[in-house]
Amino acid sequence: MPRLRRTAVLSALLLGLVPGFVLPAGAAQAAGPVDLFIDTVDDRPDPVDAYATVSYVVTVGNRGPGTATAVTVTAQLPSGVSFQPSTVDDRCSATLTTVTCDLSTLPASAMTSPLIVDLTPTTAGPMSLTFTVSAAERDTNPADNSQTETTSVVMPTEADVALYLGQVFGPVYAAEPFWFGAGVQNLGPAPATGATAVLRLPAGLSVVSGASCVPDAAGSVCTVGPMDLPPPGGSIAPLYMLASAPGTYTISGSASADQPDPQPANNTGSVTFTVAPAADVAVAIADSADPTHPGQALTDTVTVTNNGPSPASDVRLTDDWSTTVAGGLAVLSIDASQGQCTLTAPASVDCGLGDLASGAAATVTLRFRPRGVGSVTNQAQVTATEYDGNTANNLATETTSVR
C-alpha cells in the first residue's frame, strides 16, 4: 500500500471515521483452565460399628489459574450403605447409589470449607469410598481429582434392648375395652434377635387381642414377640384390654433379646392406672294385654336392670305416657318395688329407685283404665350415677291398642 494511502487510513481510524477491528467477546473473556484436587478425606470414627454413623470430612482446592464453576464432588455408595442428611452441612444429597455435593464456584488458589458426608453401613468389613471432584472447565491435572478412603466396619455383639410400656390416656371404665401399647426398643449398637416383652397382668385385667397370654397364680403372663429389631428400632404392639371391675391396676414387664445387653436397667418397668366404675342400666316395659278393652284395667310393668359390672347408684326412672283413647285415661296406681315414685305431671312420673347391685332389678307397676277406644303409649328412661357404655337400652317404649 502506498505510504500516502496508509497514512490516510491511519488518520481515519484515529478520527473514528472507519470502524475498528472487534474481537469476539468469548475470545476476550475465555476462562482459563483449572486444576481441581481432593486435598483430604478423613473418616471419623474408624473403625465404626455397623448401623452406626461414620462422617467423611472432605476438603477440595483449586490451583487455578482459572475460576472453577459448577464444582461438584461425587461418591458412589457401596451396597449396604445409606446416606444420612447432615444437620450441619446441606451441600450434599444422595440417591440410592450416589452422593453428590454442590460446591458452586471455586476461585483460583482457594480451598472449600470441609464437606461433611454422613453414612451408615449395615454390613461388616472394609468399606471403600472414592470422592471425585469435577467442574465445567478443563482440568489440567485430573490425576488428583479423586481420593479413596477405606473404613473398617465391625459388627457389634451387644444390643441394648429396653421395655416400652405406654400410658393409659383418658378415663378407663370397668368392662369397657381400651388400648394399651407395649413392646421392645433396640438402642443398639447390634441388631437384636429374639426380642421379647413379657408382661405380668393382675387378676381382673385381661388382653382381648394383641398378645399371647397364659394364666398364672397372680393373674396372667402375656408375651409380645419374639421379633428381630435393627438398631435403632422398635416394635410396639397395640393391646386391646379389658378390666372386669373398677380399681387400680399395675402392668409390669421385662424385655430381653438373644444378644448381651450393656444396659439392663431399662429392661424392666411398670405402669399403674385407675379403672372407674361402669354400670349398664337398662329398662323394659311389658303390658298386661294387647289389645285391651275400654273399661278394663291395663297394667304396664317397667323393669329396670343393672347389667353391671359395677353397682349402680342413684338409679332414676322417668316414665311418661300419652293416649289417643276417647274419653281419656284414668291412672289407678303407681307402685315401685324399691324407692319412691312421684307424679310430676298428669301424665308423667319420676321414680328414685336408689341403688342396684350388679345383676339386680327393680320394677315400677303402673295401672290405667282407658275410658274409650284408641291407644296408650308409655315411654320410660333410666339413668344412674355411674358411666354407662350402652345407652341404647336406657329408653323403652310400649304402645297398647284399646278396642
CSV table of C-alpha atoms in Angstrom, one decimal:
chain,number,residue,atom,x,y,z
A,1,MET,CA,0.0,0.0,0.0
A,2,PRO,CA,1.4,3.4,-0.9
A,3,ARG,CA,2.7,5.4,2.0
A,4,LEU,CA,0.2,8.2,1.4
A,5,ARG,CA,-2.7,5.8,1.5
A,6,ARG,CA,-1.5,4.1,4.7
A,7,THR,CA,-1.3,7.5,6.3
A,8,ALA,CA,-4.9,8.3,5.3
A,9,VAL,CA,-6.3,5.1,6.7
A,10,LEU,CA,-4.5,5.5,10.0
A,11,SER,CA,-5.8,9.1,10.2
A,12,ALA,CA,-9.3,7.9,9.5
A,13,LEU,CA,-9.1,5.3,12.3
A,14,LEU,CA,-7.8,7.9,14.7
A,15,LEU,CA,-10.6,10.3,13.8
A,16,GLY,CA,-13.2,7.5,14.2
A,17,LEU,CA,-14.2,7.6,10.5
A,18,VAL,CA,-13.6,3.9,9.8
A,19,PRO,CA,-14.9,1.1,12.1
A,20,GLY,CA,-12.1,-0.7,14.1
A,21,PHE,CA,-11.5,-4.5,14.3
A,22,VAL,CA,-13.7,-6.1,17.1
A,23,LEU,CA,-12.6,-9.4,18.7
A,24,PRO,CA,-15.3,-11.9,19.7
A,25,ALA,CA,-16.4,-11.4,23.3
A,26,GLY,CA,-15.7,-15.1,24.2
A,27,ALA,CA,-12.2,-14.9,23.0
A,28,ALA,CA,-11.6,-11.8,25.1
A,29,GLN,CA,-13.1,-13.4,28.2
A,30,ALA,CA,-12.2,-17.0,27.8
A,31,ALA,CA,-11.9,-18.8,31.1
A,32,GLY,CA,-8.6,-20.2,32.0
A,33,PRO,CA,-8.0,-23.9,32.8
A,34,VAL,CA,-8.3,-25.1,36.3
A,35,ASP,CA,-6.5,-27.6,38.5
A,36,LEU,CA,-9.0,-29.1,41.0
A,37,PHE,CA,-7.8,-31.6,43.6
A,38,ILE,CA,-9.1,-33.5,46.5
A,39,ASP,CA,-7.0,-32.3,49.4
A,40,THR,CA,-8.0,-34.6,52.3
A,41,VAL,CA,-10.6,-37.2,53.1
A,42,ASP,CA,-10.9,-38.2,56.8
A,43,ASP,CA,-13.3,-40.8,58.2
A,44,ARG,CA,-14.5,-40.4,61.8
A,45,PRO,CA,-14.6,-42.9,63.6
A,46,ASP,CA,-12.6,-45.7,62.1
A,47,PRO,CA,-13.3,-48.5,62.9
A,48,VAL,CA,-17.1,-47.9,63.0
A,49,ASP,CA,-19.9,-50.2,64.3
A,50,ALA,CA,-22.3,-51.4,61.7
A,51,TYR,CA,-25.6,-49.4,61.9
A,52,ALA,CA,-23.7,-46.5,63.4
A,53,THR,CA,-22.8,-43.3,61.5
A,54,VAL,CA,-19.4,-42.5,60.1
A,55,SER,CA,-18.6,-39.0,58.9
A,56,TYR,CA,-16.3,-38.3,56.0
A,57,VAL,CA,-14.7,-34.9,56.0
A,58,VAL,CA,-13.6,-33.8,52.5
A,59,THR,CA,-11.7,-30.7,51.5
A,60,VAL,CA,-11.3,-29.5,47.9
A,61,GLY,CA,-8.9,-27.0,46.3
A,62,ASN,CA,-8.3,-25.2,43.0
A,63,ARG,CA,-4.7,-24.3,41.9
A,64,GLY,CA,-6.1,-22.3,39.0
A,65,PRO,CA,-5.2,-20.3,37.1
A,66,GLY,CA,-8.9,-20.0,36.2
A,67,THR,CA,-12.0,-19.9,38.4
A,68,ALA,CA,-13.8,-23.3,38.5
A,69,THR,CA,-17.6,-23.2,38.1
A,70,ALA,CA,-20.3,-25.9,38.6
A,71,VAL,CA,-18.0,-27.7,41.0
A,72,THR,CA,-19.3,-31.0,42.3
A,73,VAL,CA,-18.0,-33.8,44.4
A,74,THR,CA,-19.4,-37.2,43.9
A,75,ALA,CA,-19.0,-40.6,45.5
A,76,GLN,CA,-20.6,-44.0,44.7
A,77,LEU,CA,-22.3,-45.7,47.6
A,78,PRO,CA,-21.3,-49.3,48.3
A,79,SER,CA,-24.0,-51.9,48.8
A,80,GLY,CA,-25.5,-51.9,52.3
A,81,VAL,CA,-24.6,-48.2,52.9
A,82,SER,CA,-27.1,-45.4,53.3
A,83,PHE,CA,-26.7,-41.6,53.3
A,84,GLN,CA,-27.7,-39.6,56.3
A,85,PRO,CA,-28.6,-35.9,55.7
A,86,SER,CA,-26.2,-33.8,57.8
A,87,THR,CA,-27.6,-31.3,60.3
A,88,VAL,CA,-24.5,-29.0,59.8
A,89,ASP,CA,-23.9,-29.2,56.0
A,90,ASP,CA,-26.6,-29.1,53.5
A,91,ARG,CA,-24.4,-29.1,50.3
A,92,CYS,CA,-24.7,-32.9,49.9
A,93,SER,CA,-27.6,-35.1,48.8
A,94,ALA,CA,-27.9,-38.6,47.6
A,95,THR,CA,-29.8,-41.1,45.5
A,96,LEU,CA,-29.7,-44.8,46.4
A,97,THR,CA,-26.3,-45.2,44.7
A,98,THR,CA,-24.6,-41.8,44.5
A,99,VAL,CA,-23.7,-38.9,46.9
A,100,THR,CA,-23.5,-35.5,45.2
A,101,CYS,CA,-22.2,-32.3,46.8
A,102,ASP,CA,-22.7,-29.0,45.1
A,103,LEU,CA,-19.8,-26.5,45.7
A,104,SER,CA,-20.8,-24.0,43.1
A,105,THR,CA,-17.8,-21.7,42.3
A,106,LEU,CA,-14.2,-22.1,43.5
A,107,PRO,CA,-11.7,-19.3,42.6
A,108,ALA,CA,-8.1,-20.0,41.8
A,109,SER,CA,-5.8,-20.7,44.8
A,110,ALA,CA,-8.8,-21.3,47.0
A,111,MET,CA,-10.0,-24.2,49.3
A,112,THR,CA,-13.5,-25.1,50.2
A,113,SER,CA,-14.8,-25.3,53.7
A,114,PRO,CA,-14.8,-29.0,54.7
A,115,LEU,CA,-17.7,-31.1,53.3
A,116,ILE,CA,-19.3,-33.5,55.8
A,117,VAL,CA,-20.8,-36.7,54.4
A,118,ASP,CA,-22.6,-38.9,56.9
A,119,LEU,CA,-23.1,-42.6,56.0
A,120,THR,CA,-24.5,-45.6,57.9
A,121,PRO,CA,-23.1,-49.1,56.9
A,122,THR,CA,-25.1,-52.2,57.8
A,123,THR,CA,-22.5,-55.0,56.9
A,124,ALA,CA,-19.1,-55.7,58.5
A,125,GLY,CA,-15.9,-55.5,56.5
A,126,PRO,CA,-13.8,-52.8,54.7
A,127,MET,CA,-15.9,-50.0,53.2
A,128,SER,CA,-14.2,-48.0,50.5
A,129,LEU,CA,-15.4,-44.7,49.2
A,130,THR,CA,-13.9,-42.7,46.4
A,131,PHE,CA,-14.6,-39.0,46.3
A,132,THR,CA,-14.2,-37.3,42.9
A,133,VAL,CA,-14.3,-33.5,42.1
A,134,SER,CA,-15.2,-32.0,38.7
A,135,ALA,CA,-16.1,-28.6,37.2
A,136,ALA,CA,-17.3,-27.1,33.9
A,137,GLU,CA,-13.8,-26.1,32.9
A,138,ARG,CA,-11.0,-28.2,31.6
A,139,ASP,CA,-8.8,-29.6,34.3
A,140,THR,CA,-5.1,-29.5,33.6
A,141,ASN,CA,-4.2,-32.3,36.1
A,142,PRO,CA,-7.1,-34.8,36.6
A,143,ALA,CA,-4.9,-37.3,38.3
A,144,ASP,CA,-5.5,-35.7,41.7
A,145,ASN,CA,-9.3,-35.2,41.3
A,146,SER,CA,-10.1,-38.4,43.2
A,147,GLN,CA,-9.2,-39.8,46.6
A,148,THR,CA,-10.3,-43.1,48.2
A,149,GLU,CA,-10.8,-43.7,51.9
A,150,THR,CA,-11.3,-47.1,53.4
A,151,THR,CA,-13.2,-47.6,56.7
A,152,SER,CA,-13.2,-50.7,58.8
A,153,VAL,CA,-16.8,-51.7,59.7
A,154,VAL,CA,-17.2,-54.1,62.6
A,155,MET,CA,-20.4,-55.9,63.7
A,156,PRO,CA,-21.1,-55.2,67.3
A,157,THR,CA,-22.2,-58.0,69.6
A,158,GLU,CA,-24.2,-56.2,72.3
A,159,ALA,CA,-27.8,-54.9,71.9
A,160,ASP,CA,-29.3,-52.5,74.4
A,161,VAL,CA,-33.0,-53.6,74.4
A,162,ALA,CA,-35.5,-51.6,76.5
A,163,LEU,CA,-39.0,-52.4,77.6
A,164,TYR,CA,-41.7,-50.0,76.2
A,165,LEU,CA,-44.9,-49.6,78.2
A,166,GLY,CA,-47.4,-46.9,77.0
A,167,GLN,CA,-49.6,-44.7,79.1
A,168,VAL,CA,-53.3,-45.2,79.6
A,169,PHE,CA,-54.9,-41.9,78.5
A,170,GLY,CA,-58.3,-40.7,79.4
A,171,PRO,CA,-60.8,-42.4,81.6
A,172,VAL,CA,-60.9,-46.2,81.6
A,173,TYR,CA,-64.1,-47.9,82.7
A,174,ALA,CA,-64.9,-51.4,84.0
A,175,ALA,CA,-65.9,-53.8,81.3
A,176,GLU,CA,-65.1,-51.2,78.6
A,177,PRO,CA,-62.2,-52.3,76.3
A,178,PHE,CA,-59.3,-49.9,76.0
A,179,TRP,CA,-56.0,-49.7,74.0
A,180,PHE,CA,-52.5,-50.1,75.6
A,181,GLY,CA,-49.2,-50.2,73.8
A,182,ALA,CA,-46.3,-52.5,74.8
A,183,GLY,CA,-43.2,-53.7,73.1
A,184,VAL,CA,-39.4,-53.6,72.8
A,185,GLN,CA,-37.0,-50.9,71.6
A,186,ASN,CA,-33.5,-51.7,70.4
A,187,LEU,CA,-31.0,-48.9,71.2
A,188,GLY,CA,-28.1,-50.8,69.6
A,189,PRO,CA,-25.4,-51.0,68.7
A,190,ALA,CA,-26.0,-54.6,67.4
A,191,PRO,CA,-29.2,-55.8,65.8
A,192,ALA,CA,-31.4,-57.6,68.3
A,193,THR,CA,-32.8,-61.1,67.5
A,194,GLY,CA,-35.5,-62.8,69.5
A,195,ALA,CA,-36.5,-59.6,71.2
A,196,THR,CA,-39.4,-60.3,73.5
A,197,ALA,CA,-41.5,-58.3,76.0
A,198,VAL,CA,-43.1,-60.3,78.9
A,199,LEU,CA,-46.0,-58.6,80.7
A,200,ARG,CA,-47.5,-59.5,84.0
A,201,LEU,CA,-51.2,-58.6,84.5
A,202,PRO,CA,-53.0,-58.6,87.8
A,203,ALA,CA,-56.3,-60.5,88.3
A,204,GLY,CA,-59.2,-58.8,86.7
A,205,LEU,CA,-57.2,-57.4,83.8
A,206,SER,CA,-57.1,-59.3,80.5
A,207,VAL,CA,-55.9,-58.9,76.9
A,208,VAL,CA,-58.7,-59.3,74.4
A,209,SER,CA,-56.3,-59.2,71.4
A,210,GLY,CA,-52.7,-58.3,70.5
A,211,ALA,CA,-50.6,-60.7,72.7
A,212,SER,CA,-50.5,-64.3,73.7
A,213,CYS,CA,-51.4,-64.8,77.4
A,214,VAL,CA,-51.5,-67.6,79.9
A,215,PRO,CA,-52.9,-67.6,83.4
A,216,ASP,CA,-50.7,-67.7,86.5
A,217,ALA,CA,-51.3,-67.6,90.2
A,218,ALA,CA,-51.4,-63.7,90.3
A,219,GLY,CA,-53.3,-63.1,87.1
A,220,SER,CA,-51.8,-63.7,83.7
A,221,VAL,CA,-48.5,-63.5,81.8
A,222,CYS,CA,-48.6,-62.1,78.2
A,223,THR,CA,-45.9,-62.2,75.6
A,224,VAL,CA,-45.2,-59.7,72.8
A,225,GLY,CA,-42.7,-61.2,70.3
A,226,PRO,CA,-40.2,-62.6,69.6
A,227,MET,CA,-39.0,-60.3,66.9
A,228,ASP,CA,-35.9,-59.1,65.2
A,229,LEU,CA,-35.0,-55.4,65.6
A,230,PRO,CA,-32.4,-53.3,63.8
A,231,PRO,CA,-30.6,-50.6,65.7
A,232,PRO,CA,-32.1,-48.2,66.4
A,233,GLY,CA,-35.6,-49.7,66.0
A,234,GLY,CA,-38.5,-50.9,67.9
A,235,SER,CA,-41.9,-52.7,67.7
A,236,ILE,CA,-44.9,-51.7,69.7
A,237,ALA,CA,-47.9,-53.9,69.8
A,238,PRO,CA,-51.4,-52.3,70.3
A,239,LEU,CA,-53.1,-54.4,73.0
A,240,TYR,CA,-56.9,-54.4,73.3
A,241,MET,CA,-57.5,-54.8,77.0
A,242,LEU,CA,-60.4,-55.1,79.5
A,243,ALA,CA,-60.7,-54.6,83.2
A,244,SER,CA,-63.6,-56.6,84.8
A,245,ALA,CA,-64.0,-54.3,87.8
A,246,PRO,CA,-63.1,-50.8,88.9
A,247,GLY,CA,-59.9,-50.3,90.9
A,248,THR,CA,-56.2,-49.6,90.5
A,249,TYR,CA,-54.2,-51.9,88.2
A,250,THR,CA,-50.4,-52.2,87.6
A,251,ILE,CA,-48.9,-53.8,84.5
A,252,SER,CA,-45.3,-54.8,84.9
A,253,GLY,CA,-42.9,-56.3,82.4
A,254,SER,CA,-39.4,-57.1,81.2
A,255,ALA,CA,-37.6,-57.1,77.8
A,256,SER,CA,-34.9,-59.4,76.6
A,257,ALA,CA,-33.1,-60.5,73.4
A,258,ASP,CA,-30.5,-63.1,72.3
A,259,GLN,CA,-27.6,-60.6,72.5
A,260,PRO,CA,-25.8,-59.5,75.6
A,261,ASP,CA,-27.3,-56.3,77.0
A,262,PRO,CA,-25.0,-53.5,78.1
A,263,GLN,CA,-27.8,-51.6,79.9
A,264,PRO,CA,-30.1,-54.0,81.8
A,265,ALA,CA,-31.5,-51.2,83.9
A,266,ASN,CA,-34.0,-50.2,81.1
A,267,ASN,CA,-35.2,-53.8,80.6
A,268,THR,CA,-37.9,-53.6,83.2
A,269,GLY,CA,-40.8,-51.2,84.0
A,270,SER,CA,-44.4,-50.8,85.1
A,271,VAL,CA,-47.4,-48.7,84.6
A,272,THR,CA,-50.3,-48.0,87.0
A,273,PHE,CA,-53.7,-46.7,86.1
A,274,THR,CA,-57.2,-46.4,87.6
A,275,VAL,CA,-60.4,-48.0,86.2
A,276,ALA,CA,-63.6,-46.2,87.0
A,277,PRO,CA,-66.9,-47.9,87.8
A,278,ALA,CA,-69.4,-48.6,85.0
A,279,ALA,CA,-73.0,-49.8,85.2
A,280,ASP,CA,-75.1,-50.7,82.3
A,281,VAL,CA,-78.6,-49.9,83.4
A,282,ALA,CA,-81.4,-51.0,81.1
A,283,VAL,CA,-85.2,-50.5,81.0
A,284,ALA,CA,-88.0,-52.6,79.5
A,285,ILE,CA,-91.8,-52.3,79.5
A,286,ALA,CA,-94.4,-55.1,79.4
A,287,ASP,CA,-98.1,-54.5,79.1
A,288,SER,CA,-100.7,-56.9,80.6
A,289,ALA,CA,-102.8,-57.2,77.5
A,290,ASP,CA,-102.6,-56.0,73.9
A,291,PRO,CA,-105.1,-55.3,72.7
A,292,THR,CA,-107.2,-54.4,75.8
A,293,HIS,CA,-110.8,-53.1,76.0
A,294,PRO,CA,-112.4,-49.9,77.3
A,295,GLY,CA,-113.1,-50.0,81.0
A,296,GLN,CA,-110.6,-52.8,81.7
A,297,ALA,CA,-107.5,-52.2,83.8
A,298,LEU,CA,-104.3,-52.0,81.8
A,299,THR,CA,-101.0,-52.8,83.7
A,300,ASP,CA,-97.6,-51.6,82.4
A,301,THR,CA,-94.7,-53.2,84.3
A,302,VAL,CA,-91.5,-51.2,83.9
A,303,THR,CA,-88.4,-53.3,84.8
A,304,VAL,CA,-85.0,-51.6,85.5
A,305,THR,CA,-82.0,-53.9,85.4
A,306,ASN,CA,-78.3,-53.3,86.2
A,307,ASN,CA,-76.2,-55.4,83.9
A,308,GLY,CA,-73.1,-54.3,85.8
A,309,PRO,CA,-70.3,-54.8,86.2
A,310,SER,CA,-70.4,-52.1,89.0
A,311,PRO,CA,-73.2,-51.4,91.4
A,312,ALA,CA,-75.5,-48.6,90.1
A,313,SER,CA,-76.2,-45.7,92.5
A,314,ASP,CA,-79.0,-43.1,92.5
A,315,VAL,CA,-81.0,-45.0,89.8
A,316,ARG,CA,-83.7,-42.8,88.4
A,317,LEU,CA,-86.6,-43.7,86.2
A,318,THR,CA,-88.8,-41.2,84.4
A,319,ASP,CA,-92.0,-42.5,82.8
A,320,ASP,CA,-94.3,-40.6,80.5
A,321,TRP,CA,-97.5,-41.7,78.8
A,322,SER,CA,-99.8,-40.4,76.1
A,323,THR,CA,-103.1,-41.7,74.8
A,324,THR,CA,-105.5,-41.3,71.9
A,325,VAL,CA,-108.2,-43.0,73.8
A,326,ALA,CA,-111.6,-41.3,73.5
A,327,GLY,CA,-112.6,-40.1,76.9
A,328,GLY,CA,-109.0,-40.3,78.2
A,329,LEU,CA,-107.2,-42.5,80.7
A,330,ALA,CA,-107.6,-42.9,84.4
A,331,VAL,CA,-104.4,-43.6,86.5
A,332,LEU,CA,-105.3,-46.2,89.1
A,333,SER,CA,-102.0,-46.8,90.9
A,334,ILE,CA,-98.2,-46.4,90.6
A,335,ASP,CA,-96.1,-48.8,92.7
A,336,ALA,CA,-92.3,-49.4,92.9
A,337,SER,CA,-90.5,-52.5,94.3
A,338,GLN,CA,-88.0,-50.2,95.9
A,339,GLY,CA,-87.6,-46.4,96.3
A,340,GLN,CA,-90.4,-44.0,95.7
A,341,CYS,CA,-92.3,-42.6,92.7
A,342,THR,CA,-93.8,-39.1,92.4
A,343,LEU,CA,-96.4,-38.0,89.9
A,344,THR,CA,-94.7,-34.8,88.4
A,345,ALA,CA,-97.4,-34.1,85.8
A,346,PRO,CA,-100.8,-35.5,84.8
A,347,ALA,CA,-99.0,-38.0,82.5
A,348,SER,CA,-95.5,-38.2,84.0
A,349,VAL,CA,-93.9,-39.9,86.9
A,350,ASP,CA,-90.4,-39.7,88.4
A,351,CYS,CA,-89.0,-42.6,90.5
A,352,GLY,CA,-85.9,-42.6,92.7
A,353,LEU,CA,-85.0,-46.3,92.9
A,354,GLY,CA,-81.9,-46.0,95.0
A,355,ASP,CA,-79.0,-48.4,94.4
A,356,LEU,CA,-79.0,-51.6,92.3
A,357,ALA,CA,-76.3,-54.2,92.7
A,358,SER,CA,-74.8,-55.7,89.5
A,359,GLY,CA,-77.4,-58.2,88.2
A,360,ALA,CA,-80.2,-56.8,90.3
A,361,ALA,CA,-83.5,-55.4,89.1
A,362,ALA,CA,-86.3,-53.1,90.3
A,363,THR,CA,-89.9,-52.8,88.9
A,364,VAL,CA,-92.4,-50.0,88.7
A,365,THR,CA,-96.0,-51.0,88.1
A,366,LEU,CA,-98.5,-48.6,86.5
A,367,ARG,CA,-102.2,-49.3,86.3
A,368,PHE,CA,-104.5,-47.4,84.0
A,369,ARG,CA,-108.2,-47.6,82.9
A,370,PRO,CA,-108.9,-46.5,79.4
A,371,ARG,CA,-112.4,-45.0,79.0
A,372,GLY,CA,-112.7,-45.5,75.3
A,373,VAL,CA,-111.0,-46.9,72.2
A,374,GLY,CA,-107.6,-45.7,70.9
A,375,SER,CA,-104.1,-46.4,72.0
A,376,VAL,CA,-101.9,-45.9,75.1
A,377,THR,CA,-98.2,-45.2,74.6
A,378,ASN,CA,-95.8,-45.5,77.6
A,379,GLN,CA,-92.1,-44.3,77.4
A,380,ALA,CA,-89.6,-44.9,80.2
A,381,GLN,CA,-86.0,-43.8,80.6
A,382,VAL,CA,-83.4,-44.8,83.2
A,383,THR,CA,-80.2,-43.2,84.4
A,384,ALA,CA,-77.6,-43.8,87.2
A,385,THR,CA,-74.5,-42.0,88.6
A,386,GLU,CA,-72.0,-44.4,87.0
A,387,TYR,CA,-70.7,-44.4,83.5
A,388,ASP,CA,-73.0,-46.3,81.1
A,389,GLY,CA,-71.3,-47.5,77.9
A,390,ASN,CA,-74.5,-48.9,76.5
A,391,THR,CA,-77.2,-46.1,76.4
A,392,ALA,CA,-79.2,-47.8,73.7
A,393,ASN,CA,-81.1,-49.8,76.3
A,394,ASN,CA,-81.8,-46.9,78.6
A,395,LEU,CA,-85.0,-46.0,76.8
A,396,ALA,CA,-88.1,-48.2,76.1
A,397,THR,CA,-91.5,-47.5,74.6
A,398,GLU,CA,-94.6,-49.7,74.6
A,399,THR,CA,-97.9,-48.9,72.8
A,400,THR,CA,-101.1,-50.8,73.6
A,401,SER,CA,-104.2,-50.8,71.5
A,402,VAL,CA,-107.6,-50.3,73.1
A,403,ARG,CA,-110.6,-51.5,71.1
